Amino acid sequence: MRWIPLLVLFLLAYIEITLFIKVAAFIGVAMTLLLVVFTSCVGVSLVKNQGMKTFMQLQQKLALGESPAAEMVKSVSLVLAGFLLLVPGFFTDFLGLLLLLPPIQKSLTLRLMPHLNIVRSGGNWGKSQPTGNTFEGEFQRTDERTERLVSPEKDDDINHRDR
């Protein structure tokens, strides 16, 4: 089970190297390098544009008092897409571009939404009031460890007994 990430990493490297060699054999090494840099630049600009759009939608949802959970999941897919687009290679660029497509983002959002626990703190998202019991109170701990730390006389007695 712990070998799976390492296996995925080696499989990803194998796929990237194979694609790079095949594309370089077809269009040349220099053009392949330029293509990898170009796809990374285009991908970063797409992620930036979609990220700003998602950020605006998130702010609108918060201003209306609605839950921004869908936009937050969408932003996670944008971060993953940005990472994949920055990693040099054609396969990771392809996966990153897939994560930028709205149907893929919607599918990812629908799959991740049931696993999210939304905690309301500070804001009231939706019309209903939070339910549950809230208790306020004070406590003071008076066990033996606390007394040892507080009173130096008992520490001296304990130190003499240990010797």
JSON list of C-alpha atoms in Angstrom, two decimals:
[
{"chain": "A", "resi": 1, "resn": "MET", "atom": "CA", "xyz": [0.00, 0.00, 0.00]},
{"chain": "A", "resi": 2, "resn": "ARG", "atom": "CA", "xyz": [2.81, 2.44, 0.78]},
{"chain": "A", "resi": 3, "resn": "TRP", "atom": "CA", "xyz": [4.44, 1.66, -2.58]},
{"chain": "A", "resi": 4, "resn": "ILE", "atom": "CA", "xyz": [1.52, 3.04, -4.57]},
{"chain": "A", "resi": 5, "resn": "PRO", "atom": "CA", "xyz": [2.68, 6.70, -4.61]},
{"chain": "A", "resi": 6, "resn": "LEU", "atom": "CA", "xyz": [6.16, 5.63, -5.69]},
{"chain": "A", "resi": 7, "resn": "LEU", "atom": "CA", "xyz": [4.68, 3.41, -8.39]},
{"chain": "A", "resi": 8, "resn": "VAL", "atom": "CA", "xyz": [2.48, 6.25, -9.62]},
{"chain": "A", "resi": 9, "resn": "LEU", "atom": "CA", "xyz": [5.49, 8.58, -9.71]},
{"chain": "A", "resi": 10, "resn": "PHE", "atom": "CA", "xyz": [7.54, 6.13, -11.78]},
{"chain": "A", "resi": 11, "resn": "LEU", "atom": "CA", "xyz": [4.60, 5.48, -14.09]},
{"chain": "A", "resi": 12, "resn": "LEU", "atom": "CA", "xyz": [4.12, 9.22, -14.57]},
{"chain": "A", "resi": 13, "resn": "ALA", "atom": "CA", "xyz": [7.82, 9.71, -15.32]},
{"chain": "A", "resi": 14, "resn": "TYR", "atom": "CA", "xyz": [7.73, 6.81, -17.81]},
{"chain": "A", "resi": 15, "resn": "ILE", "atom": "CA", "xyz": [4.70, 8.27, -19.61]},
{"chain": "A", "resi": 16, "resn": "GLU", "atom": "CA", "xyz": [6.24, 11.76, -19.73]},
{"chain": "A", "resi": 17, "resn": "ILE", "atom": "CA", "xyz": [9.60, 10.57, -21.05]},
{"chain": "A", "resi": 18, "resn": "THR", "atom": "CA", "xyz": [7.95, 8.35, -23.65]},
{"chain": "A", "resi": 19, "resn": "LEU", "atom": "CA", "xyz": [5.73, 11.17, -24.90]},
{"chain": "A", "resi": 20, "resn": "PHE", "atom": "CA", "xyz": [8.62, 13.61, -24.93]},
{"chain": "A", "resi": 21, "resn": "ILE", "atom": "CA", "xyz": [10.77, 11.26, -27.02]},
{"chain": "A", "resi": 22, "resn": "LYS", "atom": "CA", "xyz": [7.95, 10.54, -29.50]},
{"chain": "A", "resi": 23, "resn": "VAL", "atom": "CA", "xyz": [7.07, 14.23, -29.92]},
{"chain": "A", "resi": 24, "resn": "ALA", "atom": "CA", "xyz": [10.76, 15.17, -30.23]},
{"chain": "A", "resi": 25, "resn": "ALA", "atom": "CA", "xyz": [11.24, 12.52, -32.92]},
{"chain": "A", "resi": 26, "resn": "PHE", "atom": "CA", "xyz": [8.25, 13.93, -34.81]},
{"chain": "A", "resi": 27, "resn": "ILE", "atom": "CA", "xyz": [8.81, 17.73, -34.59]},
{"chain": "A", "resi": 28, "resn": "GLY", "atom": "CA", "xyz": [12.37, 18.07, -33.26]},
{"chain": "A", "resi": 29, "resn": "VAL", "atom": "CA", "xyz": [13.92, 18.65, -29.85]},
{"chain": "A", "resi": 30, "resn": "ALA", "atom": "CA", "xyz": [13.96, 22.46, -29.97]},
{"chain": "A", "resi": 31, "resn": "MET", "atom": "CA", "xyz": [10.30, 22.68, -31.01]},
{"chain": "A", "resi": 32, "resn": "THR", "atom": "CA", "xyz": [9.37, 20.16, -28.34]},
{"chain": "A", "resi": 33, "resn": "LEU", "atom": "CA", "xyz": [11.06, 22.24, -25.65]},
{"chain": "A", "resi": 34, "resn": "LEU", "atom": "CA", "xyz": [9.35, 25.38, -26.92]},
{"chain": "A", "resi": 35, "resn": "LEU", "atom": "CA", "xyz": [6.02, 23.54, -26.95]},
{"chain": "A", "resi": 36, "resn": "VAL", "atom": "CA", "xyz": [6.46, 22.44, -23.32]},
{"chain": "A", "resi": 37, "resn": "VAL", "atom": "CA", "xyz": [7.28, 26.01, -22.23]},
{"chain": "A", "resi": 38, "resn": "PHE", "atom": "CA", "xyz": [4.38, 27.39, -24.30]},
{"chain": "A", "resi": 39, "resn": "THR", "atom": "CA", "xyz": [1.84, 24.95, -22.83]},
{"chain": "A", "resi": 40, "resn": "SER", "atom": "CA", "xyz": [3.02, 25.83, -19.32]},
{"chain": "A", "resi": 41, "resn": "CYS", "atom": "CA", "xyz": [2.61, 29.56, -19.99]},
{"chain": "A", "resi": 42, "resn": "VAL", "atom": "CA", "xyz": [-0.83, 29.14, -21.54]},
{"chain": "A", "resi": 43, "resn": "GLY", "atom": "CA", "xyz": [-1.88, 26.88, -18.68]},
{"chain": "A", "resi": 44, "resn": "VAL", "atom": "CA", "xyz": [-0.76, 29.34, -16.04]},
{"chain": "A", "resi": 45, "resn": "SER", "atom": "CA", "xyz": [-2.67, 32.18, -17.69]},
{"chain": "A", "resi": 46, "resn": "LEU", "atom": "CA", "xyz": [-5.80, 30.00, -17.92]},
{"chain": "A", "resi": 47, "resn": "VAL", "atom": "CA", "xyz": [-5.51, 29.08, -14.25]},
{"chain": "A", "resi": 48, "resn": "LYS", "atom": "CA", "xyz": [-5.05, 32.74, -13.34]},
{"chain": "A", "resi": 49, "resn": "ASN", "atom": "CA", "xyz": [-8.15, 33.81, -15.28]},
{"chain": "A", "resi": 50, "resn": "GLN", "atom": "CA", "xyz": [-10.34, 31.02, -13.91]},
{"chain": "A", "resi": 51, "resn": "GLY", "atom": "CA", "xyz": [-8.97, 31.59, -10.43]},
{"chain": "A", "resi": 52, "resn": "MET", "atom": "CA", "xyz": [-9.98, 35.25, -10.51]},
{"chain": "A", "resi": 53, "resn": "LYS", "atom": "CA", "xyz": [-13.44, 34.29, -11.77]},
{"chain": "A", "resi": 54, "resn": "THR", "atom": "CA", "xyz": [-13.82, 31.72, -8.99]},
{"chain": "A", "resi": 55, "resn": "PHE", "atom": "CA", "xyz": [-12.61, 34.23, -6.40]},
{"chain": "A", "resi": 56, "resn": "MET", "atom": "CA", "xyz": [-15.26, 36.73, -7.54]},
{"chain": "A", "resi": 57, "resn": "GLN", "atom": "CA", "xyz": [-17.97, 34.04, -7.33]},
{"chain": "A", "resi": 58, "resn": "LEU", "atom": "CA", "xyz": [-16.76, 33.12, -3.86]},
{"chain": "A", "resi": 59, "resn": "GLN", "atom": "CA", "xyz": [-17.01, 36.75, -2.71]},
{"chain": "A", "resi": 60, "resn": "GLN", "atom": "CA", "xyz": [-20.52, 37.05, -4.17]},
{"chain": "A", "resi": 61, "resn": "LYS", "atom": "CA", "xyz": [-21.67, 33.91, -2.34]},
{"chain": "A", "resi": 62, "resn": "LEU", "atom": "CA", "xyz": [-20.24, 35.20, 0.93]},
{"chain": "A", "resi": 63, "resn": "ALA", "atom": "CA", "xyz": [-21.91, 38.60, 0.41]},
{"chain": "A", "resi": 64, "resn": "LEU", "atom": "CA", "xyz": [-25.27, 36.89, -0.15]},
{"chain": "A", "resi": 65, "resn": "GLY", "atom": "CA", "xyz": [-24.81, 34.75, 2.95]},
{"chain": "A", "resi": 66, "resn": "GLU", "atom": "CA", "xyz": [-24.65, 31.48, 1.01]},
{"chain": "A", "resi": 67, "resn": "SER", "atom": "CA", "xyz": [-22.20, 28.63, 1.43]},
{"chain": "A", "resi": 68, "resn": "PRO", "atom": "CA", "xyz": [-19.14, 28.97, -0.83]},
{"chain": "A", "resi": 69, "resn": "ALA", "atom": "CA", "xyz": [-18.30, 25.25, -0.62]},
{"chain": "A", "resi": 70, "resn": "ALA", "atom": "CA", "xyz": [-18.68, 24.61, -4.37]},
{"chain": "A", "resi": 71, "resn": "GLU", "atom": "CA", "xyz": [-16.33, 27.47, -5.20]},
{"chain": "A", "resi": 72, "resn": "MET", "atom": "CA", "xyz": [-13.83, 26.21, -2.64]},
{"chain": "A", "resi": 73, "resn": "VAL", "atom": "CA", "xyz": [-13.81, 22.74, -4.23]},
{"chain": "A", "resi": 74, "resn": "LYS", "atom": "CA", "xyz": [-13.46, 24.39, -7.62]},
{"chain": "A", "resi": 75, "resn": "SER", "atom": "CA", "xyz": [-10.47, 26.34, -6.33]},
{"chain": "A", "resi": 76, "resn": "VAL", "atom": "CA", "xyz": [-8.88, 23.06, -5.22]},
{"chain": "A", "resi": 77, "resn": "SER", "atom": "CA", "xyz": [-9.18, 21.74, -8.77]},
{"chain": "A", "resi": 78, "resn": "LEU", "atom": "CA", "xyz": [-7.65, 24.99, -10.04]},
{"chain": "A", "resi": 79, "resn": "VAL", "atom": "CA", "xyz": [-4.69, 24.61, -7.70]},
{"chain": "A", "resi": 80, "resn": "LEU", "atom": "CA", "xyz": [-4.18, 21.02, -8.87]},
{"chain": "A", "resi": 81, "resn": "ALA", "atom": "CA", "xyz": [-4.50, 22.12, -12.50]},
{"chain": "A", "resi": 82, "resn": "GLY", "atom": "CA", "xyz": [-1.96, 24.89, -11.94]},
{"chain": "A", "resi": 83, "resn": "PHE", "atom": "CA", "xyz": [0.50, 22.47, -10.38]},
{"chain": "A", "resi": 84, "resn": "LEU", "atom": "CA", "xyz": [0.07, 19.95, -13.20]},
{"chain": "A", "resi": 85, "resn": "LEU", "atom": "CA", "xyz": [0.50, 22.66, -15.82]},
{"chain": "A", "resi": 86, "resn": "LEU", "atom": "CA", "xyz": [3.69, 23.93, -14.23]},
{"chain": "A", "resi": 87, "resn": "VAL", "atom": "CA", "xyz": [5.28, 20.47, -14.20]},
{"chain": "A", "resi": 88, "resn": "PRO", "atom": "CA", "xyz": [7.01, 20.09, -17.57]},
{"chain": "A", "resi": 89, "resn": "GLY", "atom": "CA", "xyz": [5.53, 17.39, -19.73]},
{"chain": "A", "resi": 90, "resn": "PHE", "atom": "CA", "xyz": [2.69, 16.69, -22.09]},
{"chain": "A", "resi": 91, "resn": "PHE", "atom": "CA", "xyz": [0.75, 14.19, -20.00]},
{"chain": "A", "resi": 92, "resn": "THR", "atom": "CA", "xyz": [0.65, 16.43, -16.92]},
{"chain": "A", "resi": 93, "resn": "ASP", "atom": "CA", "xyz": [-0.36, 19.37, -19.14]},
{"chain": "A", "resi": 94, "resn": "PHE", "atom": "CA", "xyz": [-3.18, 17.26, -20.54]},
{"chain": "A", "resi": 95, "resn": "LEU", "atom": "CA", "xyz": [-4.36, 16.33, -17.04]},
{"chain": "A", "resi": 96, "resn": "GLY", "atom": "CA", "xyz": [-4.11, 19.97, -15.94]},
{"chain": "A", "resi": 97, "resn": "LEU", "atom": "CA", "xyz": [-6.17, 21.13, -18.91]},
{"chain": "A", "resi": 98, "resn": "LEU", "atom": "CA", "xyz": [-8.77, 18.47, -18.12]},
{"chain": "A", "resi": 99, "resn": "LEU", "atom": "CA", "xyz": [-9.10, 19.89, -14.62]},
{"chain": "A", "resi": 100, "resn": "LEU", "atom": "CA", "xyz": [-9.77, 23.33, -16.13]},
{"chain": "A", "resi": 101, "resn": "LEU", "atom": "CA", "xyz": [-12.81, 22.09, -18.09]},
{"chain": "A", "resi": 102, "resn": "PRO", "atom": "CA", "xyz": [-16.11, 23.06, -16.40]},
{"chain": "A", "resi": 103, "resn": "PRO", "atom": "CA", "xyz": [-17.72, 19.58, -16.74]},
{"chain": "A", "resi": 104, "resn": "ILE", "atom": "CA", "xyz": [-14.72, 17.97, -15.04]},
{"chain": "A", "resi": 105, "resn": "GLN", "atom": "CA", "xyz": [-14.76, 20.60, -12.28]},
{"chain": "A", "resi": 106, "resn": "LYS", "atom": "CA", "xyz": [-18.49, 20.08, -11.78]},
{"chain": "A", "resi": 107, "resn": "SER", "atom": "CA", "xyz": [-18.04, 16.31, -11.57]},
{"chain": "A", "resi": 108, "resn": "LEU", "atom": "CA", "xyz": [-15.20, 16.72, -9.09]},
{"chain": "A", "resi": 109, "resn": "THR", "atom": "CA", "xyz": [-17.30, 19.16, -7.05]},
{"chain": "A", "resi": 110, "resn": "LEU", "atom": "CA", "xyz": [-20.26, 16.78, -6.95]},
{"chain": "A", "resi": 111, "resn": "ARG", "atom": "CA", "xyz": [-18.03, 13.92, -5.83]},
{"chain": "A", "resi": 112, "resn": "LEU", "atom": "CA", "xyz": [-16.27, 15.91, -3.11]},
{"chain": "A", "resi": 113, "resn": "MET", "atom": "CA", "xyz": [-19.25, 17.85, -1.70]},
{"chain": "A", "resi": 114, "resn": "PRO", "atom": "CA", "xyz": [-20.68, 14.95, 0.37]},
{"chain": "A", "resi": 115, "resn": "HIS", "atom": "CA", "xyz": [-17.30, 14.60, 2.11]},
{"chain": "A", "resi": 116, "resn": "LEU", "atom": "CA", "xyz": [-17.15, 18.23, 3.24]},
{"chain": "A", "resi": 117, "resn": "ASN", "atom": "CA", "xyz": [-18.16, 19.29, 6.74]},
{"chain": "A", "resi": 118, "resn": "ILE", "atom": "CA", "xyz": [-19.14, 22.93, 6.74]},
{"chain": "A", "resi": 119, "resn": "VAL", "atom": "CA", "xyz": [-18.76, 24.64, 10.10]},
{"chain": "A", "resi": 120, "resn": "ARG", "atom": "CA", "xyz": [-20.38, 28.01, 10.54]},
{"chain": "A", "resi": 121, "resn": "SER", "atom": "CA", "xyz": [-18.23, 30.32, 12.57]},
{"chain": "A", "resi": 122, "resn": "GLY", "atom": "CA", "xyz": [-18.66, 34.04, 12.55]},
{"chain": "A", "resi": 123, "resn": "GLY", "atom": "CA", "xyz": [-21.00, 34.10, 9.56]},
{"chain": "A", "resi": 124, "resn": "ASN", "atom": "CA", "xyz": [-24.56, 32.96, 9.06]},
{"chain": "A", "resi": 125, "resn": "TRP", "atom": "CA", "xyz": [-24.67, 31.02, 5.81]},
{"chain": "A", "resi": 126, "resn": "GLY", "atom": "CA", "xyz": [-28.27, 30.34, 4.99]},
{"chain": "A", "resi": 127, "resn": "LYS", "atom": "CA", "xyz": [-31.41, 31.32, 6.82]},
{"chain": "A", "resi": 128, "resn": "SER", "atom": "CA", "xyz": [-31.47, 28.88, 9.74]},
{"chain": "A", "resi": 129, "resn": "GLN", "atom": "CA", "xyz": [-29.82, 29.45, 13.07]},
{"chain": "A", "resi": 130, "resn": "PRO", "atom": "CA", "xyz": [-27.15, 27.01, 14.20]},
{"chain": "A", "resi": 131, "resn": "THR", "atom": "CA", "xyz": [-28.55, 24.22, 16.34]},
{"chain": "A", "resi": 132, "resn": "GLY", "atom": "CA", "xyz": [-27.00, 22.56, 19.36]},
{"chain": "A", "resi": 133, "resn": "ASN", "atom": "CA", "xyz": [-26.26, 23.37, 22.96]},
{"chain": "A", "resi": 134, "resn": "THR", "atom": "CA", "xyz": [-23.68, 25.89, 24.07]},
{"chain": "A", "resi": 135, "resn": "PHE", "atom": "CA", "xyz": [-22.39, 25.77, 27.62]},
{"chain": "A", "resi": 136, "resn": "GLU", "atom": "CA", "xyz": [-20.28, 28.43, 29.24]},
{"chain": "A", "resi": 137, "resn": "GLY", "atom": "CA", "xyz": [-18.34, 27.83, 32.40]},
{"chain": "A", "resi": 138, "resn": "GLU", "atom": "CA", "xyz": [-15.05, 27.91, 34.21]},
{"chain": "A", "resi": 139, "resn": "PHE", "atom": "CA", "xyz": [-12.91, 25.12, 35.57]},
{"chain": "A", "resi": 140, "resn": "GLN", "atom": "CA", "xyz": [-9.85, 24.74, 37.68]},
{"chain": "A", "resi": 141, "resn": "ARG", "atom": "CA", "xyz": [-7.63, 21.71, 37.54]},
{"chain": "A", "resi": 142, "resn": "THR", "atom": "CA", "xyz": [-6.45, 20.43, 40.92]},
{"chain": "A", "resi": 143, "resn": "ASP", "atom": "CA", "xyz": [-4.72, 17.14, 40.31]},
{"chain": "A", "resi": 144, "resn": "GLU", "atom": "CA", "xyz": [-1.33, 16.11, 41.67]},
{"chain": "A", "resi": 145, "resn": "ARG", "atom": "CA", "xyz": [0.68, 17.15, 38.57]},
{"chain": "A", "resi": 146, "resn": "THR", "atom": "CA", "xyz": [-0.61, 20.72, 38.74]},
{"chain": "A", "resi": 147, "resn": "GLU", "atom": "CA", "xyz": [0.18, 21.00, 42.46]},
{"chain": "A", "resi": 148, "resn": "ARG", "atom": "CA", "xyz": [3.75, 19.81, 41.84]},
{"chain": "A", "resi": 149, "resn": "LEU", "atom": "CA", "xyz": [4.28, 22.41, 39.16]},
{"chain": "A", "resi": 150, "resn": "VAL", "atom": "CA", "xyz": [2.77, 25.20, 41.24]},
{"chain": "A", "resi": 151, "resn": "SER", "atom": "CA", "xyz": [4.24, 24.72, 44.70]},
{"chain": "A", "resi": 152, "resn": "PRO", "atom": "CA", "xyz": [8.06, 24.67, 44.97]},
{"chain": "A", "resi": 153, "resn": "GLU", "atom": "CA", "xyz": [7.93, 23.20, 48.51]},
{"chain": "A", "resi": 154, "resn": "LYS", "atom": "CA", "xyz": [6.46, 19.94, 47.24]},
{"chain": "A", "resi": 155, "resn": "ASP", "atom": "CA", "xyz": [9.04, 19.84, 44.44]},
{"chain": "A", "resi": 156, "resn": "ASP", "atom": "CA", "xyz": [11.84, 20.00, 47.04]},
{"chain": "A", "resi": 157, "resn": "ASP", "atom": "CA", "xyz": [10.21, 17.19, 49.03]},
{"chain": "A", "resi": 158, "resn": "ILE", "atom": "CA", "xyz": [9.91, 15.05, 45.91]},
{"chain": "A", "resi": 159, "resn": "ASN", "atom": "CA", "xyz": [13.51, 15.75, 44.89]},
{"chain": "A", "resi": 160, "resn": "HIS", "atom": "CA", "xyz": [14.78, 14.72, 48.37]},
{"chain": "A", "resi": 161, "resn": "ARG", "atom": "CA", "xyz": [12.77, 11.50, 48.25]},
{"chain": "A", "resi": 162, "resn": "ASP", "atom": "CA", "xyz": [14.16, 10.57, 44.82]},
{"chain": "A", "resi": 163, "resn": "ARG", "atom": "CA", "xyz": [17.78, 10.88, 45.93]}
]
